[in-house]
PDB file of C-alpha atoms and ligand atoms in Angstrom:
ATOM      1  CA  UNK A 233       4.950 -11.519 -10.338  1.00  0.00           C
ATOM      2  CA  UNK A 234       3.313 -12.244  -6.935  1.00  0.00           C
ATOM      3  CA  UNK A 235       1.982 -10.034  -4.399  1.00  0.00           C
ATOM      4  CA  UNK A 236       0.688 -10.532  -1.021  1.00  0.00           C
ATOM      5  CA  UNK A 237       0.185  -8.557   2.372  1.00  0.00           C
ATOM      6  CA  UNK A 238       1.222  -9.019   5.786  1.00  0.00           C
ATOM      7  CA  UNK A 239      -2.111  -6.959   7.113  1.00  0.00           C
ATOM      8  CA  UNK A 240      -3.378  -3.170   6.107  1.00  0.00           C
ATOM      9  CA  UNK A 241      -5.238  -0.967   8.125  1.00  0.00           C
ATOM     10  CA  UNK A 242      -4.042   2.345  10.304  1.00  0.00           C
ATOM     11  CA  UNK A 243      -2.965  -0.219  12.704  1.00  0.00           C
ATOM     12  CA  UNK A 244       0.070  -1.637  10.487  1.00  0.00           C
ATOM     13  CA  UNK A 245       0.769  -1.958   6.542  1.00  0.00           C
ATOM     14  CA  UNK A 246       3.432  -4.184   5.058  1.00  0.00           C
ATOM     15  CA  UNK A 247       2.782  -5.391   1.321  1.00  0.00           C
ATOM     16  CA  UNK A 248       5.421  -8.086  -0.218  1.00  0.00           C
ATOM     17  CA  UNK A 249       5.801  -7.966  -4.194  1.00  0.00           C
ATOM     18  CA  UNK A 250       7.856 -10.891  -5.823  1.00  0.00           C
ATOM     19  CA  UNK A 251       9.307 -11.791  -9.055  1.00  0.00           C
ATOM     20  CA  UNK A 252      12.308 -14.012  -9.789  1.00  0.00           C
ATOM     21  CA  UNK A 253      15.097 -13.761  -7.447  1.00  0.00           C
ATOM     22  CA  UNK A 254      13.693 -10.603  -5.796  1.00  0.00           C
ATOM     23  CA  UNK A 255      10.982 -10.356  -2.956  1.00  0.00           C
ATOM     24  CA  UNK A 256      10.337  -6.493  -1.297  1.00  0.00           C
ATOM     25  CA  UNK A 257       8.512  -5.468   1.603  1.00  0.00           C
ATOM     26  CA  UNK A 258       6.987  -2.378   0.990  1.00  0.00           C
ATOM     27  CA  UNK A 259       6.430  -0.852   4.178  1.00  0.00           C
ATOM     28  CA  UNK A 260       6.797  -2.537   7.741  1.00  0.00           C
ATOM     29  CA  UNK A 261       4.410  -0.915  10.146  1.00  0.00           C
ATOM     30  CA  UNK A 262       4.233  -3.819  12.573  1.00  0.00           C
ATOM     31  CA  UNK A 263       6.946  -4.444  15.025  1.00  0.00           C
ATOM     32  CA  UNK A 264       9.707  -6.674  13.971  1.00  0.00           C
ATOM     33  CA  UNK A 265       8.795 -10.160  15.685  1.00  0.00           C
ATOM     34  CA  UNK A 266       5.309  -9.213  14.603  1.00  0.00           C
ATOM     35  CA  UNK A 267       6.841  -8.773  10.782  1.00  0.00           C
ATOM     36  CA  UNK A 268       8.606 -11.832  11.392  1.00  0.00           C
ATOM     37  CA  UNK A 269       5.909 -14.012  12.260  1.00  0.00           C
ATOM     38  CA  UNK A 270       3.522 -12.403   9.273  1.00  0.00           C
ATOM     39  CA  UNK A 271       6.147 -13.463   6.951  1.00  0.00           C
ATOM     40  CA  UNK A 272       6.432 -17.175   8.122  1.00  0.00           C
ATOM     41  CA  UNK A 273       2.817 -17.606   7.886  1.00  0.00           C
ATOM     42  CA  UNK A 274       3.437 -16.184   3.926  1.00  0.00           C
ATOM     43  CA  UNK A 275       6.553 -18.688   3.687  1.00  0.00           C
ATOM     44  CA  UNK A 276       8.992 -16.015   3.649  1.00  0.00           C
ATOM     45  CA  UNK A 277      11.682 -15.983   5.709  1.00  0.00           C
ATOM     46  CA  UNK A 278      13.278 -12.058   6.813  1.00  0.00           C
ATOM     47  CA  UNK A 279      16.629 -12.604   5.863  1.00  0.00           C
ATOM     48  CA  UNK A 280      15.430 -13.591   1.909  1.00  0.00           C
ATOM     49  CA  UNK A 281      14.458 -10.124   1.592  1.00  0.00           C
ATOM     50  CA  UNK A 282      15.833  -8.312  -1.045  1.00  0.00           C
ATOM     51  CA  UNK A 283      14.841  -4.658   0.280  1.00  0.00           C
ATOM     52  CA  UNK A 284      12.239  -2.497   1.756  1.00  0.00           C
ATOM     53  CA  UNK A 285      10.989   0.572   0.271  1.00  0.00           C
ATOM     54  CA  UNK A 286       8.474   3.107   2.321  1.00  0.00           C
ATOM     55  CA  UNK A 287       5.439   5.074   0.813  1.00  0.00           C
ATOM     56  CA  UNK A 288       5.686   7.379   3.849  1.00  0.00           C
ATOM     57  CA  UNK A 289       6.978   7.980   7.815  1.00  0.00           C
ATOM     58  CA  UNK A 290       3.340   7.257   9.043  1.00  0.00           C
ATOM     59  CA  UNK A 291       3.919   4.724  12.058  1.00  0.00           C
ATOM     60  CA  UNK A 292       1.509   2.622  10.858  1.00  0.00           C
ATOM     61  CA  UNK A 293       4.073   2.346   7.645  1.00  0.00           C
ATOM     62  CA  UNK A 294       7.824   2.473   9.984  1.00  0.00           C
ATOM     63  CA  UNK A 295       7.122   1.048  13.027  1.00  0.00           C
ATOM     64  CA  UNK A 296       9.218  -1.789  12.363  1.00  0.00           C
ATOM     65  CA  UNK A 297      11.634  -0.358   9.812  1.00  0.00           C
ATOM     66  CA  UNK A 298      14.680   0.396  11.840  1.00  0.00           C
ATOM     67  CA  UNK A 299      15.029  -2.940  13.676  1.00  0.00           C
ATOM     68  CA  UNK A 300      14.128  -5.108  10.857  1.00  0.00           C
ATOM     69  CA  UNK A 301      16.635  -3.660   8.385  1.00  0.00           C
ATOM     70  CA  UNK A 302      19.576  -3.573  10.997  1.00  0.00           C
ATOM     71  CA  UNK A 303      19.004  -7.011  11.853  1.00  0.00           C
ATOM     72  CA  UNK A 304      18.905  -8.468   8.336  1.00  0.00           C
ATOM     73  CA  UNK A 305      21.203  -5.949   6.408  1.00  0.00           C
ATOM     74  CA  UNK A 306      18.562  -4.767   4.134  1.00  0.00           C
ATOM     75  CA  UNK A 307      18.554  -1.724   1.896  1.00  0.00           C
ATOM     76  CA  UNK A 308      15.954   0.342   2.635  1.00  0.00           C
ATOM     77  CA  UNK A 309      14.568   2.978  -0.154  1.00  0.00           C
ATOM     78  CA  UNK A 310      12.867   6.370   0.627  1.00  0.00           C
ATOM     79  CA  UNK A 311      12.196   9.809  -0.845  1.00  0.00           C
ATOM     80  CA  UNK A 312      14.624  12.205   0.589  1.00  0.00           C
ATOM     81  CA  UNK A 313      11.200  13.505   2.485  1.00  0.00           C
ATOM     82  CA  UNK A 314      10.508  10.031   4.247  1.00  0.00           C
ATOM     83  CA  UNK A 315      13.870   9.382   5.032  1.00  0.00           C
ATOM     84  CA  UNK A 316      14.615  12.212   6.884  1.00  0.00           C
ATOM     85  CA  UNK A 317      12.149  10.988   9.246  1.00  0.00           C
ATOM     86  CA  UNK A 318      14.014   8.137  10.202  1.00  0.00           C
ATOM     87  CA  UNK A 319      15.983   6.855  12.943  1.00  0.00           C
ATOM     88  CA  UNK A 320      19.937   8.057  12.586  1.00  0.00           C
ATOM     89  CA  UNK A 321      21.517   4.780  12.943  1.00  0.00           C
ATOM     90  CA  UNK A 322      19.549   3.242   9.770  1.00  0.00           C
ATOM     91  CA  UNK A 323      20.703   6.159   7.455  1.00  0.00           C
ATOM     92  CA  UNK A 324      23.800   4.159   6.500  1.00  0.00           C
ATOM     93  CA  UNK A 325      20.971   1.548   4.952  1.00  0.00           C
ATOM     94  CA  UNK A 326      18.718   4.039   3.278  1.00  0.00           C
ATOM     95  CA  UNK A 327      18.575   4.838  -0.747  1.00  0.00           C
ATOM     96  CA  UNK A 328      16.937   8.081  -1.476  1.00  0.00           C
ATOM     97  CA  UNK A 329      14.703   7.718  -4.570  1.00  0.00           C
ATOM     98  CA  UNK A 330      12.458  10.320  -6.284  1.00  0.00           C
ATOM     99  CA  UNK A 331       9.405  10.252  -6.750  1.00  0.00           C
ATOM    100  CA  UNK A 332       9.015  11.320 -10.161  1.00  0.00           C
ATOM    101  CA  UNK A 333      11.644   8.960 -11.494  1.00  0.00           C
ATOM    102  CA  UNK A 334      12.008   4.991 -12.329  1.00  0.00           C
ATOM    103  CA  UNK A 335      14.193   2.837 -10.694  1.00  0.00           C
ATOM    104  CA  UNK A 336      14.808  -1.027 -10.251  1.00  0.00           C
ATOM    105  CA  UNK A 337      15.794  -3.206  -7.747  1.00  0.00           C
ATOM    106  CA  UNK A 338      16.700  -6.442  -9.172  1.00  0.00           C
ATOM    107  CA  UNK A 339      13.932  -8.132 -11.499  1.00  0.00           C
ATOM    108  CA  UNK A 340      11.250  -5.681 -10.353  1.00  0.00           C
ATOM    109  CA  UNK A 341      11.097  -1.976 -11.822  1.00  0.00           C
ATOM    110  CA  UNK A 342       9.920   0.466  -9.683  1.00  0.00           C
ATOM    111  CA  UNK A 343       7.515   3.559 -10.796  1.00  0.00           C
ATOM    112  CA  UNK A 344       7.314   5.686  -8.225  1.00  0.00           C
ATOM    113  CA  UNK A 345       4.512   8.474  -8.215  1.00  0.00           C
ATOM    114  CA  UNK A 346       3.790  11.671  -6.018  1.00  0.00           C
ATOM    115  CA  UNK A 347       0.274  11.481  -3.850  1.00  0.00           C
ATOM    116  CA  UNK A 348      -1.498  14.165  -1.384  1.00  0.00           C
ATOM    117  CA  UNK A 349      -1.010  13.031   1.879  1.00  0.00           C
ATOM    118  CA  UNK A 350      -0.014  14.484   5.092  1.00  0.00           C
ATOM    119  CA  UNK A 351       3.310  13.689   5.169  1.00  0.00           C
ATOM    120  CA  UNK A 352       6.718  15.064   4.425  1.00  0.00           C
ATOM    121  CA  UNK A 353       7.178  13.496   0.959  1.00  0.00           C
ATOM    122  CA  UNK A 354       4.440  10.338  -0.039  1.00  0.00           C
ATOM    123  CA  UNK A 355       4.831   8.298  -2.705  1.00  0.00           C
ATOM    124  CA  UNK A 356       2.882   5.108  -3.735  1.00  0.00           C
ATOM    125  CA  UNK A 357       4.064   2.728  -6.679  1.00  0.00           C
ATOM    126  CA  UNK A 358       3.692   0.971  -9.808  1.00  0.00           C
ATOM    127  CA  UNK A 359       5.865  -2.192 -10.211  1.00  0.00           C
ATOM    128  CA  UNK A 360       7.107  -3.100 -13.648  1.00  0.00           C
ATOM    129  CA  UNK A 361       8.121  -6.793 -14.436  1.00  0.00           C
ATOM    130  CA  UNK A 362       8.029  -5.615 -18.076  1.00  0.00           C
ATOM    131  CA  UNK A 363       5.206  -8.270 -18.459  1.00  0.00           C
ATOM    132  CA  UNK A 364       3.126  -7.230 -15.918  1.00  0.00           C
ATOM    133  CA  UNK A 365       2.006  -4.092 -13.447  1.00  0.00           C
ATOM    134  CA  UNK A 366       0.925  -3.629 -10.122  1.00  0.00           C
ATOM    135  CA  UNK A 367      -0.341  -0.585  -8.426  1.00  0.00           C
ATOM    136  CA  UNK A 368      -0.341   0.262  -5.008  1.00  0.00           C
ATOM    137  CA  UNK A 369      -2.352   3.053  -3.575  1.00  0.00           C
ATOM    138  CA  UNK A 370      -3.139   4.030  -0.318  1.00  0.00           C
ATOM    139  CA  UNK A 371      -3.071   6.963   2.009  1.00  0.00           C
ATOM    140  CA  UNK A 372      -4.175   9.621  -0.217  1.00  0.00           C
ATOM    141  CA  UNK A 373      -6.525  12.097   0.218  1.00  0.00           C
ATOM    142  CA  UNK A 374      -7.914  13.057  -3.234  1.00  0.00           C
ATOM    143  CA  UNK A 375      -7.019  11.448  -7.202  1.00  0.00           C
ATOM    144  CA  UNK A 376      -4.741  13.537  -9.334  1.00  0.00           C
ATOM    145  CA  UNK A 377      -4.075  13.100 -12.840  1.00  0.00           C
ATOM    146  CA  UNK A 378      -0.247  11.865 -12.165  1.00  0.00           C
ATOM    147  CA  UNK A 379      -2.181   9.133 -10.003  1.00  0.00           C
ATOM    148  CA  UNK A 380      -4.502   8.203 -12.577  1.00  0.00           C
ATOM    149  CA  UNK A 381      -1.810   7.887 -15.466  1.00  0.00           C
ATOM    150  CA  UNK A 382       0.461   5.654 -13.172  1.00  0.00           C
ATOM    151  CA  UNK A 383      -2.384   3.438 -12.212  1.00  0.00           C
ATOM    152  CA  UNK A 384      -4.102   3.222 -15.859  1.00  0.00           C
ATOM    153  CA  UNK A 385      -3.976   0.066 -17.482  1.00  0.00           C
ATOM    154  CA  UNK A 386      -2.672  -2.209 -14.024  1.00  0.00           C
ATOM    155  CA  UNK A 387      -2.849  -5.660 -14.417  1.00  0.00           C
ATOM    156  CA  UNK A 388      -3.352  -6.026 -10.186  1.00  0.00           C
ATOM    157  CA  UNK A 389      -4.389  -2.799  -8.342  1.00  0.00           C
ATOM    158  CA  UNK A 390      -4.151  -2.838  -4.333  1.00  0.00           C
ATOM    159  CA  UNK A 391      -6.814   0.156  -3.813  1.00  0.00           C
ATOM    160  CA  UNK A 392      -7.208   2.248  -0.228  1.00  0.00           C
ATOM    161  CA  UNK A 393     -10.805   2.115   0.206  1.00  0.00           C
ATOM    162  CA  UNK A 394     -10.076   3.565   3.833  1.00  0.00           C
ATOM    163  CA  UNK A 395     -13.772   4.973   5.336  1.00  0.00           C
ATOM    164  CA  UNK A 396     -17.629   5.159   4.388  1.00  0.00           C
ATOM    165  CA  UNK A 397     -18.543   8.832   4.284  1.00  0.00           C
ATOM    166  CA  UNK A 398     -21.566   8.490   6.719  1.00  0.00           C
ATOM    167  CA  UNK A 399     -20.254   5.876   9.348  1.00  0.00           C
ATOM    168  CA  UNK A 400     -16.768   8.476   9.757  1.00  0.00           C
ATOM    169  CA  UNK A 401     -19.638  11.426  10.013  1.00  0.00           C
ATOM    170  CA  UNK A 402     -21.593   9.511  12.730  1.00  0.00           C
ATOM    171  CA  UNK A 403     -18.457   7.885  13.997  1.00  0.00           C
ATOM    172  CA  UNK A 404     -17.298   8.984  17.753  1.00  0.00           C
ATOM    173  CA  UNK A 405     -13.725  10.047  16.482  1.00  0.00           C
ATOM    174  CA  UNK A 406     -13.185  13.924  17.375  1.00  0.00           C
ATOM    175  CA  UNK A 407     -14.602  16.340  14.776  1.00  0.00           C
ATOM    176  CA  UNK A 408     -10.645  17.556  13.615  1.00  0.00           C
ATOM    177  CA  UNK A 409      -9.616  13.510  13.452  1.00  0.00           C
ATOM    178  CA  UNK A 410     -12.592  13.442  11.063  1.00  0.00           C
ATOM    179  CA  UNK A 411     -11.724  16.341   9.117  1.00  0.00           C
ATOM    180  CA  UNK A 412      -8.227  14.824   8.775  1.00  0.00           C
ATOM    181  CA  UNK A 413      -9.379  12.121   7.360  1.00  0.00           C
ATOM    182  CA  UNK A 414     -11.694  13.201   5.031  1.00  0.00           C
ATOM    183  CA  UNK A 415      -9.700  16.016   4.056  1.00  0.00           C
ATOM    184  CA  UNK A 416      -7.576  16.135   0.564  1.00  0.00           C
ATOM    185  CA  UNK A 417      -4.270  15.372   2.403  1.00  0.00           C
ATOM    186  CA  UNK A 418      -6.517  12.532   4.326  1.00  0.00           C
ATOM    187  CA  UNK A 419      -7.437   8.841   2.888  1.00  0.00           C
ATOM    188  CA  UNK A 420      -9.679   7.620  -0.056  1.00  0.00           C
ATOM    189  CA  UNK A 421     -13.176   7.239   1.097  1.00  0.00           C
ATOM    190  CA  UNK A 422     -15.407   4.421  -0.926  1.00  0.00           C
ATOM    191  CA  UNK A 423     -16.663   6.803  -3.261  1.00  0.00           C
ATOM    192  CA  UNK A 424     -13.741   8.067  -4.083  1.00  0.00           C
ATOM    193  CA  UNK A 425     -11.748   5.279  -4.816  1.00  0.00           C
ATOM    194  CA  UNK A 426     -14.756   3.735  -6.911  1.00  0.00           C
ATOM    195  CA  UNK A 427     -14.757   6.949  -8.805  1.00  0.00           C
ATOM    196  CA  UNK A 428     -10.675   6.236  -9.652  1.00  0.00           C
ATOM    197  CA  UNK A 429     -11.757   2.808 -10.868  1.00  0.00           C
ATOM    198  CA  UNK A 430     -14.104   4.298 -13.193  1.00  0.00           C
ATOM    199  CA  UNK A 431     -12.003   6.701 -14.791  1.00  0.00           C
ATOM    200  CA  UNK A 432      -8.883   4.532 -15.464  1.00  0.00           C
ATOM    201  CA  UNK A 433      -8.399   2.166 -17.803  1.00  0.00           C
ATOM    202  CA  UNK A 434      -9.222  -1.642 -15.609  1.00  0.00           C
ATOM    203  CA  UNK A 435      -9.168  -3.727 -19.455  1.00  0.00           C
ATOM    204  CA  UNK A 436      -6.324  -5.788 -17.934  1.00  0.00           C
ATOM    205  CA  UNK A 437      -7.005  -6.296 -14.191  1.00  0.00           C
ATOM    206  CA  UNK A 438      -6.830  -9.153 -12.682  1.00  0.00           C
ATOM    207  CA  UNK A 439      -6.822  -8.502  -9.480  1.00  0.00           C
ATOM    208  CA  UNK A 440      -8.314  -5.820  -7.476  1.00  0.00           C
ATOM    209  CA  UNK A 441      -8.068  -5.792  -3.949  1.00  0.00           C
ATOM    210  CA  UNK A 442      -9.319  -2.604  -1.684  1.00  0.00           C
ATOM    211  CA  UNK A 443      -6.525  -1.561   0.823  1.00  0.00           C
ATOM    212  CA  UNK A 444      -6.468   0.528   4.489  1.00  0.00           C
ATOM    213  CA  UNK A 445     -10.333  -0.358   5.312  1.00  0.00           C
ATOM    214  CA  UNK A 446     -10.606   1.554   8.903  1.00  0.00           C
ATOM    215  CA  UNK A 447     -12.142  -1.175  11.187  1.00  0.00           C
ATOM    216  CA  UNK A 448     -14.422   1.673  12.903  1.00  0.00           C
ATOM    217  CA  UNK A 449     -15.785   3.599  10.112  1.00  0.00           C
ATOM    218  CA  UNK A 450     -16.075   0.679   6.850  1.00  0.00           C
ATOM    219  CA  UNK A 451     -17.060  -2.827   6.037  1.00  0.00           C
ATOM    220  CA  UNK A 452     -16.283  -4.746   3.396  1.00  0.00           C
ATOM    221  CA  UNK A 453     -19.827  -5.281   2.863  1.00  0.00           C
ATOM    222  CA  UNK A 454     -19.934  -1.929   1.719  1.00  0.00           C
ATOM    223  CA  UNK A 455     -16.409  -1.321  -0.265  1.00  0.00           C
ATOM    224  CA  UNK A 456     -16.874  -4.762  -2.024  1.00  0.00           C
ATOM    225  CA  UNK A 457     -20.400  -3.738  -4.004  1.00  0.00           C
ATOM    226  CA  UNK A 458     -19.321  -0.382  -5.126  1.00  0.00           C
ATOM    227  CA  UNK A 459     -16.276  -1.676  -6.759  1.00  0.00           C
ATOM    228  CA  UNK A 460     -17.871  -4.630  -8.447  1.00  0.00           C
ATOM    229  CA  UNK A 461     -20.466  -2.197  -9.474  1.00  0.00           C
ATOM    230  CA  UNK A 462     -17.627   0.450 -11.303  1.00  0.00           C
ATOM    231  CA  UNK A 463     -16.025  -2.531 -12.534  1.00  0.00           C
ATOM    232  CA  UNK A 464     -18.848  -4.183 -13.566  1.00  0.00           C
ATOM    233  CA  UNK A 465     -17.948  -7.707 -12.095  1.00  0.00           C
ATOM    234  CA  UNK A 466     -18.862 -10.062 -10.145  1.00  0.00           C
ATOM    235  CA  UNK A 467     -18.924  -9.273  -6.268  1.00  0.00           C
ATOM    236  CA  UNK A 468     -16.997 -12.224  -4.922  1.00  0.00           C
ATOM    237  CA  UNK A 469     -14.087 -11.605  -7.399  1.00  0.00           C
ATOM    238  CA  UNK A 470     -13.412  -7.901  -5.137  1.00  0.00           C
ATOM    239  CA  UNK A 471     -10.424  -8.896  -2.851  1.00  0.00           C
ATOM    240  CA  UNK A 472     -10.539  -7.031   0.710  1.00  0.00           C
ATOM    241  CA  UNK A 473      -7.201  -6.818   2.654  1.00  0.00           C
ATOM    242  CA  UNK A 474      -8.068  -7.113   6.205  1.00  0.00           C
ATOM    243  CA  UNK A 475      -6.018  -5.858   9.486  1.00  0.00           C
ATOM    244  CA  UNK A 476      -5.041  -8.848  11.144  1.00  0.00           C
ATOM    245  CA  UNK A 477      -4.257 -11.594   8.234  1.00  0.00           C
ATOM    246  CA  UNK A 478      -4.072  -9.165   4.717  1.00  0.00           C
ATOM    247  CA  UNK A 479      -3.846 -11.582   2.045  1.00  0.00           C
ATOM    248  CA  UNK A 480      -3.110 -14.310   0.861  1.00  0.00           C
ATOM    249  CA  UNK A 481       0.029 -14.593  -2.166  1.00  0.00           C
ATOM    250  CA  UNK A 482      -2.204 -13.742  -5.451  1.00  0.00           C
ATOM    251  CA  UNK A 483      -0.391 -14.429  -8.749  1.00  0.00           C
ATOM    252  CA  UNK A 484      -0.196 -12.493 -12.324  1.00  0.00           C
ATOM    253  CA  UNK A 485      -0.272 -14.965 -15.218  1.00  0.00           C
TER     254      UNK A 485
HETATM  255 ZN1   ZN B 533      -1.620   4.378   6.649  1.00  0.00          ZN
HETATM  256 ZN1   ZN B 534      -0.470   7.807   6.177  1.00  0.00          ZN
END
């Protein structure tokens, strides 16, 4: 299995996982020509897509759903929640999945778990090669123990590490933007998501990479200490997905 990702931040979110014949986008929250051109510089081309599948209807996760998947044919999975949110005339694309149940598409299985989040129906995922695992987990506002069971024993986790608790305190966003996003249906502050890594079992990581850093109120010279230190590992080995370029295809072997 590879992973990589097209850029992540509340600005736009769009994660590829690969393995064999199948390559999904999960979530497309740039525009499509902006999609597009993230792909190329990943060596993918659109229309090699096998599907995408959605966490949630946050912009910053649909903006370029609707004309993406009409222009390449591609399926395009949801929870009955997050599809409702989307545009009528890409209905006739959409698969409804729950969230409490497995499904595959292709070589990859899909485990989809529930998360608190402010929207109608969140999920985040663990994909299953059968060999391997990945875990993806962003926009959520607290852990739960469904979270922590899906995520245990990952060979690759892609971790929201969204804001420092201080610099969104001192920040200059309006006090109810800052309760939203502390809140328990906000986004994993540092703390927080070191606190996950310390409670779940990280024996076969190989990969960690913190996810949905806000560009205001976090720096990776913060987020990339912390999780070396609940790890215990070295500090260069933390992966940071950044806004404008993600990262780079990473590998499980
Ligand atoms: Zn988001
Ligand atoms: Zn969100």
């Amino acid at each position: 299995m590879r992973f990589a990702s097209l850029g992540s931040g509340s600005r736009g979110n769009a994660t590829l996982v690969s393995h064999q014949k199948t390559t999904l986008l999960v979530d497309c929250g740039f525009s499509a020509r902006e999609t597009e051109k993230r792909l190329q510089r990943l060596k993918i081309n659109a229309d090699t897509l096998t599907a995408i599948i959605i966490t949630h209807e946050h912009s910053d996760h649909i903006n370029g759903v609707r004309v993406l998947a009409r222009k390449y044919k591609l399926p395009v999975y949801a929870t009955v929640g997050t599809a409702n949110c989307l545009a009528a005339d890409v209905m006739e694309l959409v698969t409804e999945f729950s969230s409490h149940q497995c499904f595959t598409i292709n070589d990859i299985e899909i485990n989809p778990f529930p998360v608190p989040h402010d929207a109608r129906e969140p999920s985040q995922f663990v994909f299953n090669t059968g060999e391997h695992r990945l875990g993806l987990l962003t926009d959520v506002g607290m852990s739960t123990p469904v979270i922590e069971q899906a995520l245990s024993g990952c060979d690759a986790l892609l971790l929201e590490a969204n804001h420092d608790m201080e610099m969104l305190d001192n920040s200059i966003y309006p006090e109810h933007l800052k309760y939203r996003v502390a809140g328990r249906l906000g986004h994993l502050n540092n703390v927080q998501s070191s606190k996950l890594l310390e409670k779940i079992d990280t024996s076969h990581l190989q990969h960690i990479i913190a996810m949905h850093l806000s560009e205001k109120n976090n720096s990776p010279n913060i987020v990339a200490p912390l999780f070396s230190q609940a790890l215990n590992c070295d500090e260069s080995w933390v992966g940071i997905a950044n806004q404008s370029t993600g990262f780079d295809w990473r590998e499980l072997s």
